[in-house]
Amino acid sequence: MSKSLQAIRGMNDILPEQTPLWRYFEGTVARLLDNYGYRQIRMPIVEFTELFKRSIGEVTDIVEKEMYTFDDRNGDSLTLRPEGTASCVRAVLEHGISGGGQVQKLWYIGPMFRHERPQKGRYRQFHQIGLEVFNLEGPDIDAELIVMTWRLWGELGLRDAVKLELNSLGTSESRARYRDALVQFLSAHVDKLDEDSQRRLKTNPLRVLDTKNADTQAILVDAPKMADYLDDESRQHFEGLKARLDAAGIPYVLNPKLVRGLDYYSKTVFEWVTDKLGAQGTVCAGGRYDGLVEQMGGKPTPGVGFAMGIERLVLMLEALDKVPEELSRQVDVYLCAFGEAAELAALALSERVRDQLPNLRLQINAGAGSFKSQFKKADKSGALYALILGDDELAQQVVGFKPLRGQGEQQSIAWDALAAHLATCVVQG
Ligand code: HAM
């Protein structure tokens, strides 16, 4: 197939075989968020480029090299959103829904776009479920976010496979003091730093802590530690968070090198990581951004949030064999009709059954091939029962009721009694 008729590299179709697992995951998270009192917000996928530059930071990988940016027909520079926090803050500001100090607990789901090098767990169009909380500044809400994700891992059966990494970046003042100390330290070793870190030293020195280069990592062992530069308020906030996590029995590791790739964070930052996915092991990440709303032109408004990568979590459920068995069955009952008259009756009969059993997953296969091929399809669909409607059954106003999973013999059921019979063996059983 010619390249222009293929999907763009790193942008994937999610095929019918995969969507049940996606919907299971998304449904589980949505229910949890509902239960904790979060409300969904839906933002556009395209925003003015300036929004992302101002919020994520000019000197970040995302803004420098990963954004899908284009000129609109009227000359405006637009960008496919690389993440959701910037858009969410923009929406909250635009609609004035937290400017008076109102607490907002919002969540969103949808595609994000980054021009990264595609590999397993890293795509150019990927999907996040994220949430943002405005106007709560204490550590209790940071703890709630983490406790909630811990519950999610429990529900999904992933607790043993994830680890929480935690750090505090302090206020912008304490971070500036730390940055100075780090620059001073690194400048003394500049010749030994890798090329990327030399560049970051000039543009965004904290990101040097993120380096994957072993030689630079060795130098960093003796570098000043962020924790020693935290102001009292940030330190107390961080202690408060840790105390709450300890009380809730949630294990964590402190990672003083955790700085995150977006510039808006202050105080708490965290990542849930796994070693089950190879290089792309961060499945959920976020933190506090108390200065962002003000920086975007709003009143001072504390904020905190996180986002999880749906592809990575779906991959993890598969890798760890945590896909619920019932997902393999998308059909309860498969109706096979043979012959023109029976096909006509089959549609009317199936609608009668649906009227009485709106949750029944009934597939009707009128007009699709021989007896043998219809049965093959019925079996492959995972259905528990096949209903058979041919000329004989039509004449007697019955259907053949055939268990497909070894639950007894085939029997004949009158049309009038069909819904009630299905209710006992499918819906309730
Ligand atoms: P982020 O760390 O850039 O943070 O992304 C959050 C999560 O999205 C990652 O941990 C990962 O699971 C997933 N992700 C990121 N890039 C890709 C990719 N190229 N392919 C597949 N999955 C990916 C944010 O986006 C922040 N907005 C999170 C946040 C919300 N902080 C505060 N509020």
PDB file of N, CA and C in Angstrom, residues 211-242:
ATOM      1  N   THR A 211      19.267  13.024  33.187  1.00  0.00           N
ATOM      2  CA  THR A 211      20.096  12.416  32.138  1.00  0.00           C
ATOM      3  C   THR A 211      20.141  10.891  32.224  1.00  0.00           C
ATOM      4  N   LYS A 212      20.247  10.261  31.051  1.00  0.00           N
ATOM      5  CA  LYS A 212      20.397   8.800  31.019  1.00  0.00           C
ATOM      6  C   LYS A 212      21.884   8.431  30.844  1.00  0.00           C
ATOM      7  N   ASN A 213      22.731   9.455  30.664  1.00  0.00           N
ATOM      8  CA  ASN A 213      24.157   9.214  30.414  1.00  0.00           C
ATOM      9  C   ASN A 213      24.865   8.792  31.714  1.00  0.00           C
ATOM     10  N   ALA A 214      25.526   7.620  31.672  1.00  0.00           N
ATOM     11  CA  ALA A 214      26.093   7.042  32.899  1.00  0.00           C
ATOM     12  C   ALA A 214      27.201   7.922  33.483  1.00  0.00           C
ATOM     13  N   ASP A 215      28.043   8.538  32.634  1.00  0.00           N
ATOM     14  CA  ASP A 215      29.141   9.367  33.143  1.00  0.00           C
ATOM     15  C   ASP A 215      28.595  10.601  33.852  1.00  0.00           C
ATOM     16  N   THR A 216      27.574  11.209  33.224  1.00  0.00           N
ATOM     17  CA  THR A 216      26.975  12.396  33.855  1.00  0.00           C
ATOM     18  C   THR A 216      26.290  11.989  35.158  1.00  0.00           C
ATOM     19  N   GLN A 217      25.646  10.824  35.139  1.00  0.00           N
ATOM     20  CA  GLN A 217      24.993  10.349  36.368  1.00  0.00           C
ATOM     21  C   GLN A 217      26.022  10.189  37.496  1.00  0.00           C
ATOM     22  N   ALA A 218      27.211   9.703  37.134  1.00  0.00           N
ATOM     23  CA  ALA A 218      28.251   9.511  38.147  1.00  0.00           C
ATOM     24  C   ALA A 218      28.666  10.852  38.755  1.00  0.00           C
ATOM     25  N   ILE A 219      28.736  11.876  37.919  1.00  0.00           N
ATOM     26  CA  ILE A 219      29.087  13.213  38.425  1.00  0.00           C
ATOM     27  C   ILE A 219      27.998  13.728  39.363  1.00  0.00           C
ATOM     28  N   LEU A 220      26.753  13.412  39.008  1.00  0.00           N
ATOM     29  CA  LEU A 220      25.618  13.934  39.779  1.00  0.00           C
ATOM     30  C   LEU A 220      25.538  13.380  41.205  1.00  0.00           C
ATOM     31  N   VAL A 221      26.234  12.272  41.436  1.00  0.00           N
ATOM     32  CA  VAL A 221      26.193  11.675  42.778  1.00  0.00           C
ATOM     33  C   VAL A 221      26.588  12.699  43.849  1.00  0.00           C
ATOM     34  N   ASP A 222      27.543  13.545  43.515  1.00  0.00           N
ATOM     35  CA  ASP A 222      28.019  14.528  44.500  1.00  0.00           C
ATOM     36  C   ASP A 222      27.351  15.899  44.352  1.00  0.00           C
ATOM     37  N   ALA A 223      26.370  15.993  43.480  1.00  0.00           N
ATOM     38  CA  ALA A 223      25.730  17.298  43.244  1.00  0.00           C
ATOM     39  C   ALA A 223      24.893  17.710  44.451  1.00  0.00           C
ATOM     40  N   PRO A 224      24.667  19.026  44.611  1.00  0.00           N
ATOM     41  CA  PRO A 224      23.777  19.458  45.694  1.00  0.00           C
ATOM     42  C   PRO A 224      22.399  18.821  45.557  1.00  0.00           C
ATOM     43  N   LYS A 225      21.752  18.594  46.706  1.00  0.00           N
ATOM     44  CA  LYS A 225      20.447  17.922  46.691  1.00  0.00           C
ATOM     45  C   LYS A 225      19.314  18.949  46.861  1.00  0.00           C
ATOM     46  N   MET A 226      18.284  18.751  46.047  1.00  0.00           N
ATOM     47  CA  MET A 226      17.134  19.650  46.096  1.00  0.00           C
ATOM     48  C   MET A 226      16.556  19.754  47.513  1.00  0.00           C
ATOM     49  N   ALA A 227      16.524  18.616  48.214  1.00  0.00           N
ATOM     50  CA  ALA A 227      15.899  18.584  49.545  1.00  0.00           C
ATOM     51  C   ALA A 227      16.565  19.581  50.488  1.00  0.00           C
ATOM     52  N   ASP A 228      17.879  19.835  50.291  1.00  0.00           N
ATOM     53  CA  ASP A 228      18.589  20.760  51.173  1.00  0.00           C
ATOM     54  C   ASP A 228      18.246  22.215  50.892  1.00  0.00           C
ATOM     55  N   TYR A 229      17.552  22.462  49.801  1.00  0.00           N
ATOM     56  CA  TYR A 229      17.235  23.843  49.429  1.00  0.00           C
ATOM     57  C   TYR A 229      15.756  24.176  49.596  1.00  0.00           C
ATOM     58  N   LEU A 230      14.996  23.212  50.051  1.00  0.00           N
ATOM     59  CA  LEU A 230      13.555  23.453  50.191  1.00  0.00           C
ATOM     60  C   LEU A 230      13.289  24.517  51.245  1.00  0.00           C
ATOM     61  N   ASP A 231      12.367  25.410  50.949  1.00  0.00           N
ATOM     62  CA  ASP A 231      11.931  26.376  51.958  1.00  0.00           C
ATOM     63  C   ASP A 231      11.064  25.645  52.984  1.00  0.00           C
ATOM     64  N   ASP A 232      10.822  26.287  54.139  1.00  0.00           N
ATOM     65  CA  ASP A 232      10.093  25.622  55.229  1.00  0.00           C
ATOM     66  C   ASP A 232       8.694  25.178  54.806  1.00  0.00           C
ATOM     67  N   GLU A 233       8.022  26.072  54.067  1.00  0.00           N
ATOM     68  CA  GLU A 233       6.646  25.758  53.682  1.00  0.00           C
ATOM     69  C   GLU A 233       6.605  24.492  52.799  1.00  0.00           C
ATOM     70  N   SER A 234       7.506  24.422  51.840  1.00  0.00           N
ATOM     71  CA  SER A 234       7.519  23.251  50.944  1.00  0.00           C
ATOM     72  C   SER A 234       7.903  21.995  51.710  1.00  0.00           C
ATOM     73  N   ARG A 235       8.837  22.168  52.645  1.00  0.00           N
ATOM     74  CA  ARG A 235       9.287  21.011  53.419  1.00  0.00           C
ATOM     75  C   ARG A 235       8.119  20.457  54.253  1.00  0.00           C
ATOM     76  N   GLN A 236       7.389  21.402  54.895  1.00  0.00           N
ATOM     77  CA  GLN A 236       6.239  20.966  55.712  1.00  0.00           C
ATOM     78  C   GLN A 236       5.169  20.297  54.844  1.00  0.00           C
ATOM     79  N   HIS A 237       4.950  20.875  53.678  1.00  0.00           N
ATOM     80  CA  HIS A 237       3.964  20.320  52.753  1.00  0.00           C
ATOM     81  C   HIS A 237       4.348  18.886  52.390  1.00  0.00           C
ATOM     82  N   PHE A 238       5.623  18.715  52.085  1.00  0.00           N
ATOM     83  CA  PHE A 238       6.126  17.396  51.664  1.00  0.00           C
ATOM     84  C   PHE A 238       6.044  16.394  52.828  1.00  0.00           C
ATOM     85  N   GLU A 239       6.408  16.875  54.031  1.00  0.00           N
ATOM     86  CA  GLU A 239       6.310  15.991  55.209  1.00  0.00           C
ATOM     87  C   GLU A 239       4.854  15.573  55.420  1.00  0.00           C
ATOM     88  N   GLY A 240       3.939  16.539  55.215  1.00  0.00           N
ATOM     89  CA  GLY A 240       2.507  16.263  55.384  1.00  0.00           C
ATOM     90  C   GLY A 240       2.042  15.196  54.401  1.00  0.00           C
ATOM     91  N   LEU A 241       2.520  15.284  53.191  1.00  0.00           N
ATOM     92  CA  LEU A 241       2.145  14.292  52.183  1.00  0.00           C
ATOM     93  C   LEU A 241       2.679  12.907  52.568  1.00  0.00           C
ATOM     94  N   LYS A 242       3.956  12.879  52.947  1.00  0.00           N
ATOM     95  CA  LYS A 242       4.564  11.590  53.284  1.00  0.00           C
ATOM     96  C   LYS A 242       3.844  10.951  54.478  1.00  0.00           C
TER      97      LYS A 242
END
